PDB file of C-alpha atoms in Angstrom:
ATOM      1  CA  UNK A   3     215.824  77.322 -36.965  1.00 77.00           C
ATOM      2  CA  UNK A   4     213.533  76.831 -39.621  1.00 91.00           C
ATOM      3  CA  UNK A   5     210.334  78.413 -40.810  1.00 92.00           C
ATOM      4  CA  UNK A   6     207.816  78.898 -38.634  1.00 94.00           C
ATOM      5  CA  UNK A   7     204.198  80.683 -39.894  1.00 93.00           C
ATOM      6  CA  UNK A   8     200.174  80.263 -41.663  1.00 94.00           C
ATOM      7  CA  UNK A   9     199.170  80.694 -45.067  1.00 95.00           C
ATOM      8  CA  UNK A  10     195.937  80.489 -46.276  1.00 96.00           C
ATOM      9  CA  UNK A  11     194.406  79.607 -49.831  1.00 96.00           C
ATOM     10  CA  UNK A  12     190.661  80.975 -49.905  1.00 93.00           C
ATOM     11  CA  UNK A  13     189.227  83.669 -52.987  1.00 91.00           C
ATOM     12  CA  UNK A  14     191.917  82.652 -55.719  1.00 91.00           C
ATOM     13  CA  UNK A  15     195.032  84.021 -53.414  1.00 93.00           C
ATOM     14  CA  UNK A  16     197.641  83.379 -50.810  1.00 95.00           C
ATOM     15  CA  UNK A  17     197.241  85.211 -47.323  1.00 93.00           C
ATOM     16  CA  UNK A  18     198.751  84.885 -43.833  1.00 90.00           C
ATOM     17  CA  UNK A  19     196.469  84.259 -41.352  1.00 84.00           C
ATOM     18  CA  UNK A  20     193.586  82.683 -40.638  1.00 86.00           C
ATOM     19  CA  UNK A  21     191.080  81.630 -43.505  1.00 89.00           C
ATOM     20  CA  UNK A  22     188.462  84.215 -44.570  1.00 85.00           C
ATOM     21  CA  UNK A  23     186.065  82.321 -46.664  1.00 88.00           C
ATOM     22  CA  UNK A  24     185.426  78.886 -48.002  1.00 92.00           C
ATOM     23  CA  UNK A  25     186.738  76.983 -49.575  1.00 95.00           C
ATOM     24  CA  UNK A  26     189.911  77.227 -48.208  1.00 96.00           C
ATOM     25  CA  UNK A  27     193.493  75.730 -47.933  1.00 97.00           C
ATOM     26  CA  UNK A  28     195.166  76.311 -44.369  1.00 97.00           C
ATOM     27  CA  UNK A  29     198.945  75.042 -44.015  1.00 97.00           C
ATOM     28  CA  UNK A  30     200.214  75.481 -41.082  1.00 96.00           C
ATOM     29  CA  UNK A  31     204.441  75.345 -40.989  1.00 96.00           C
ATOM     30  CA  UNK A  32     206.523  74.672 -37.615  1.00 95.00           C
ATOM     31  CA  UNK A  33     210.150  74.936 -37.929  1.00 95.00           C
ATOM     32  CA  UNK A  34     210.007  73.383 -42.050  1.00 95.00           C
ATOM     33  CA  UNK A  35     209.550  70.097 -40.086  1.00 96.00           C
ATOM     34  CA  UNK A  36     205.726  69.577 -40.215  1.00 97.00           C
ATOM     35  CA  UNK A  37     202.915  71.112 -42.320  1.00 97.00           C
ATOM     36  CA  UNK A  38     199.476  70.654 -40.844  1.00 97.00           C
ATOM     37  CA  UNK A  39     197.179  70.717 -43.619  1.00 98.00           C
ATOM     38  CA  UNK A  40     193.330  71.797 -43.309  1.00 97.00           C
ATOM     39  CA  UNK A  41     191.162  71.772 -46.099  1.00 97.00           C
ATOM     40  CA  UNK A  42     187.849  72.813 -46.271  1.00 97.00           C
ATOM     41  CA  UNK A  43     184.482  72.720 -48.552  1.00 94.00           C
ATOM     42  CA  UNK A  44     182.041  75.038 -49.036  1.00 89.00           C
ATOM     43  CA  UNK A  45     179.640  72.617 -47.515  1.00 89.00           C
ATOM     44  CA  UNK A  46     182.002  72.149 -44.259  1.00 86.00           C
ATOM     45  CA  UNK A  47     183.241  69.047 -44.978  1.00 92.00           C
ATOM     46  CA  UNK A  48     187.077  68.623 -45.118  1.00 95.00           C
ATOM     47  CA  UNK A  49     189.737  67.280 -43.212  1.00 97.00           C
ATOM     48  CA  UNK A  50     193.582  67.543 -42.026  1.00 97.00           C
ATOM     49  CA  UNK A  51     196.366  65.819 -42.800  1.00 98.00           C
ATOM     50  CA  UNK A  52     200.800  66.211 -42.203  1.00 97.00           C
ATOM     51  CA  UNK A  53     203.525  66.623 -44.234  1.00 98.00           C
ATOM     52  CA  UNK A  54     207.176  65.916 -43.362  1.00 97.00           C
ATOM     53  CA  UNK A  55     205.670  63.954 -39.923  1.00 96.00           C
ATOM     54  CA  UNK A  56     202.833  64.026 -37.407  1.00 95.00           C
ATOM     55  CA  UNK A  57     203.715  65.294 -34.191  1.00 95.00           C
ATOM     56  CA  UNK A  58     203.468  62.495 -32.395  1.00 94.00           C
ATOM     57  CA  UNK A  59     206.038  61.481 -34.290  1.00 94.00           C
ATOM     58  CA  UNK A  60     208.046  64.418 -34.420  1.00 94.00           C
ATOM     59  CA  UNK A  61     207.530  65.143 -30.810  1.00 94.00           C
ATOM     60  CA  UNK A  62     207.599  61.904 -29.764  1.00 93.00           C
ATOM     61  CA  UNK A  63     204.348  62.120 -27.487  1.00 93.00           C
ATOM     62  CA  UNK A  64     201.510  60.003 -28.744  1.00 91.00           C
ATOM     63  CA  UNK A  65     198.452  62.486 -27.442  1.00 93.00           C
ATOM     64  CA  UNK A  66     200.293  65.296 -29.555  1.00 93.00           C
ATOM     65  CA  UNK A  67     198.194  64.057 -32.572  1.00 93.00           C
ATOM     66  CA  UNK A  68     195.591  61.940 -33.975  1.00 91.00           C
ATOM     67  CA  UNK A  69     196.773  59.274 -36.273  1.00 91.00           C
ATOM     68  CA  UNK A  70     196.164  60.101 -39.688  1.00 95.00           C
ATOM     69  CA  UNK A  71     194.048  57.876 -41.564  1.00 96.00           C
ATOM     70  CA  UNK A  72     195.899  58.539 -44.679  1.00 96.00           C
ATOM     71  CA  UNK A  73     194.238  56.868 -47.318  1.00 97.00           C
ATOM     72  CA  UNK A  74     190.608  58.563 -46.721  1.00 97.00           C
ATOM     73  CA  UNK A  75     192.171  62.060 -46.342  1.00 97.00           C
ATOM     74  CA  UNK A  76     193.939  61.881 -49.592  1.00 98.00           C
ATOM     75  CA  UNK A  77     190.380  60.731 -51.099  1.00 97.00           C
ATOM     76  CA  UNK A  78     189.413  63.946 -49.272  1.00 97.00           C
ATOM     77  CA  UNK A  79     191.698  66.216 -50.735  1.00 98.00           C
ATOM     78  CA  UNK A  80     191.984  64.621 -54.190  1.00 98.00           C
ATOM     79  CA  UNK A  81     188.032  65.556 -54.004  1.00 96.00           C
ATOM     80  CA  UNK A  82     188.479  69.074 -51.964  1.00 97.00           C
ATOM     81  CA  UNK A  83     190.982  69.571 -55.158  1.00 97.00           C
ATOM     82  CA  UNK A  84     188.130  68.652 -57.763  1.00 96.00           C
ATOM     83  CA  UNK A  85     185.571  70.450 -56.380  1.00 94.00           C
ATOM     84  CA  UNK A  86     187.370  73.749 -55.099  1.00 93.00           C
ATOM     85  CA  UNK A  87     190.413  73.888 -58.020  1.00 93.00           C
ATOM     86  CA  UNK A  88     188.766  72.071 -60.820  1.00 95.00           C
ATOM     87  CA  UNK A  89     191.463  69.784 -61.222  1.00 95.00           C
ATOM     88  CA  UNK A  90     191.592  65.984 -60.760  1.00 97.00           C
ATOM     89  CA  UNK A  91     194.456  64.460 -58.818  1.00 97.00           C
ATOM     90  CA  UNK A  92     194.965  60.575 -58.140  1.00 98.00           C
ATOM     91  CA  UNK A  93     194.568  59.918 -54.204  1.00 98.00           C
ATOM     92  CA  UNK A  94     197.744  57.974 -54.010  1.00 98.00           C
ATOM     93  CA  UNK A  95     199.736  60.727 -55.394  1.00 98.00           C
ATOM     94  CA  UNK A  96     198.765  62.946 -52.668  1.00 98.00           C
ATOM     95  CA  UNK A  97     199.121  59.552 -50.143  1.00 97.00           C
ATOM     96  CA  UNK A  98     202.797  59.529 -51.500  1.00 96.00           C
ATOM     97  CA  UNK A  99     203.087  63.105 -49.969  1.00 97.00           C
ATOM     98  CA  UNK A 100     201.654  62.737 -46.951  1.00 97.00           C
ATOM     99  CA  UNK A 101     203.494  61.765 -43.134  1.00 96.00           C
ATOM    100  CA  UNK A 102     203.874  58.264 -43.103  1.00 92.00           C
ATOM    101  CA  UNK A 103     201.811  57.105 -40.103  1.00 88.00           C
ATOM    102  CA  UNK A 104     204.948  54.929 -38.835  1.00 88.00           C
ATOM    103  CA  UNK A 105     207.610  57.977 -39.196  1.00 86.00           C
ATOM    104  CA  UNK A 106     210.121  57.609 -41.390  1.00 91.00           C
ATOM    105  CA  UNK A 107     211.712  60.359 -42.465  1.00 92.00           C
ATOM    106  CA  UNK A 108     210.942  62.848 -45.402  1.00 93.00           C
ATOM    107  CA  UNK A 109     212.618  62.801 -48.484  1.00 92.00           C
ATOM    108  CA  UNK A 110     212.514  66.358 -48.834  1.00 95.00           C
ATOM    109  CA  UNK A 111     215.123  68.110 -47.203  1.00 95.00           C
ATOM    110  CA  UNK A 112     212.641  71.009 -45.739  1.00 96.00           C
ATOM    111  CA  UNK A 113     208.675  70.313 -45.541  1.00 97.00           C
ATOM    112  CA  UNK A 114     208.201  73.247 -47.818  1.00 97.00           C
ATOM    113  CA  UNK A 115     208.956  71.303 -50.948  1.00 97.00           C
ATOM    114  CA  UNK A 116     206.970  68.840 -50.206  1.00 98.00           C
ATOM    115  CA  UNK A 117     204.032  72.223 -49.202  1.00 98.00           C
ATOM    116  CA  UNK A 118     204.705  73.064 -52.630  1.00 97.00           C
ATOM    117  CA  UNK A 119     205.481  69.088 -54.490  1.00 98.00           C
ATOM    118  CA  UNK A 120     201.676  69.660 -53.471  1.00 98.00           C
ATOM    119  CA  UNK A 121     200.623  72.405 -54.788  1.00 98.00           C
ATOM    120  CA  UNK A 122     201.896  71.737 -57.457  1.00 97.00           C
ATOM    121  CA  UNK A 123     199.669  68.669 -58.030  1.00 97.00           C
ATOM    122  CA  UNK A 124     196.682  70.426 -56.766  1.00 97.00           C
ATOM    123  CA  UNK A 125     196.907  73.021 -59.439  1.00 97.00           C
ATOM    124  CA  UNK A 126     197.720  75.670 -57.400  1.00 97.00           C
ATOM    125  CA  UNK A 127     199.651  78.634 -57.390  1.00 96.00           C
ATOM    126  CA  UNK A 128     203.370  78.548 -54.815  1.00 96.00           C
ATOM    127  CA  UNK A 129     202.957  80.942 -51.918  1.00 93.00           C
ATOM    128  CA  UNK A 130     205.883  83.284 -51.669  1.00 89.00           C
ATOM    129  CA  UNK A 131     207.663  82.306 -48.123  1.00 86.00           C
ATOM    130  CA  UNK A 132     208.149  84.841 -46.141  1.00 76.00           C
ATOM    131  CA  UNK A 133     211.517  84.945 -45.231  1.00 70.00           C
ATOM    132  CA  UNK A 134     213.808  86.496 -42.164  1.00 59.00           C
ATOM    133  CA  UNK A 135     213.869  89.792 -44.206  1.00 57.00           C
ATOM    134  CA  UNK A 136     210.168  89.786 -43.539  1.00 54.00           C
ATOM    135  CA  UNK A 137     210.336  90.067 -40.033  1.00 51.00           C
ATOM    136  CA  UNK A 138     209.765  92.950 -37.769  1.00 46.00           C
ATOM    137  CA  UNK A 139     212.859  94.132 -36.430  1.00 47.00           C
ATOM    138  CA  UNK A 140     214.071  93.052 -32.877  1.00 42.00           C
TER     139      UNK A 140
END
């Protein structure tokens, strides 16, 4: 069984939960297969995007997601990244990230990496993963 949990980037930090302020960075993990990504703007404008593969993919049920128009939400984020982290990313490095729309596979062998292959490229700091020791006991 893999990971399964929410961390949000809003106010310069790392949180679990849901987001507190904007901007903010909301990825979403289920079971280190898929990483829905939200991003917002202080204006509202943002979008969502998957790493590792959509659900309908990954589920095999085409209502479990929308296709993702990949190449105008990496514009989006390459611009959510400008504006919100100060740095400037190329679009098609962040498309190389992303869930190919047809499904094939990841490269990476849990969709952490590629979570954090992001990050990275964003600028921004690596969440620390909670792990089993952080459960509650039971």
């Amino acid at each position: 069984m893999g990971y399964f949990g929410t961390l949000v980037y809003s106010e310069g930090r790392w949180r679990t939960g849901r987001p507190t302020a904007v901007p903010f960075l909301m990825v979403d993990v289920h079971d280190s297969d898929i990483a829905t990504v939200d991003y917002r703007a202080a204006d509202a404008s943002g979008g969502r995007f998957y790493l590792g593969y959509e659900p309908r993919v990954y589920f095999d049920e085409p209502d479990a997601s929308v296709p993702v128009d990949t190449d105008a939400e990496a514009e989006g984020f390459a611009r959510w990244v400008r504006d919100a982290v100060g740095t400037e990313i190329e679009p098609a490095d962040v498309r190389g990230l992303l869930a190919p729309p047809a499904g094939v596979p990841p490269t990476d062998e849990v969709v952490e990496q590629t979570v954090e292959r992001l990050l990275l490229l964003a600028g921004l700091p690596i969440p620390e993963w909670p792990t089993d020791d952080d459960a509650p006991p039971g």
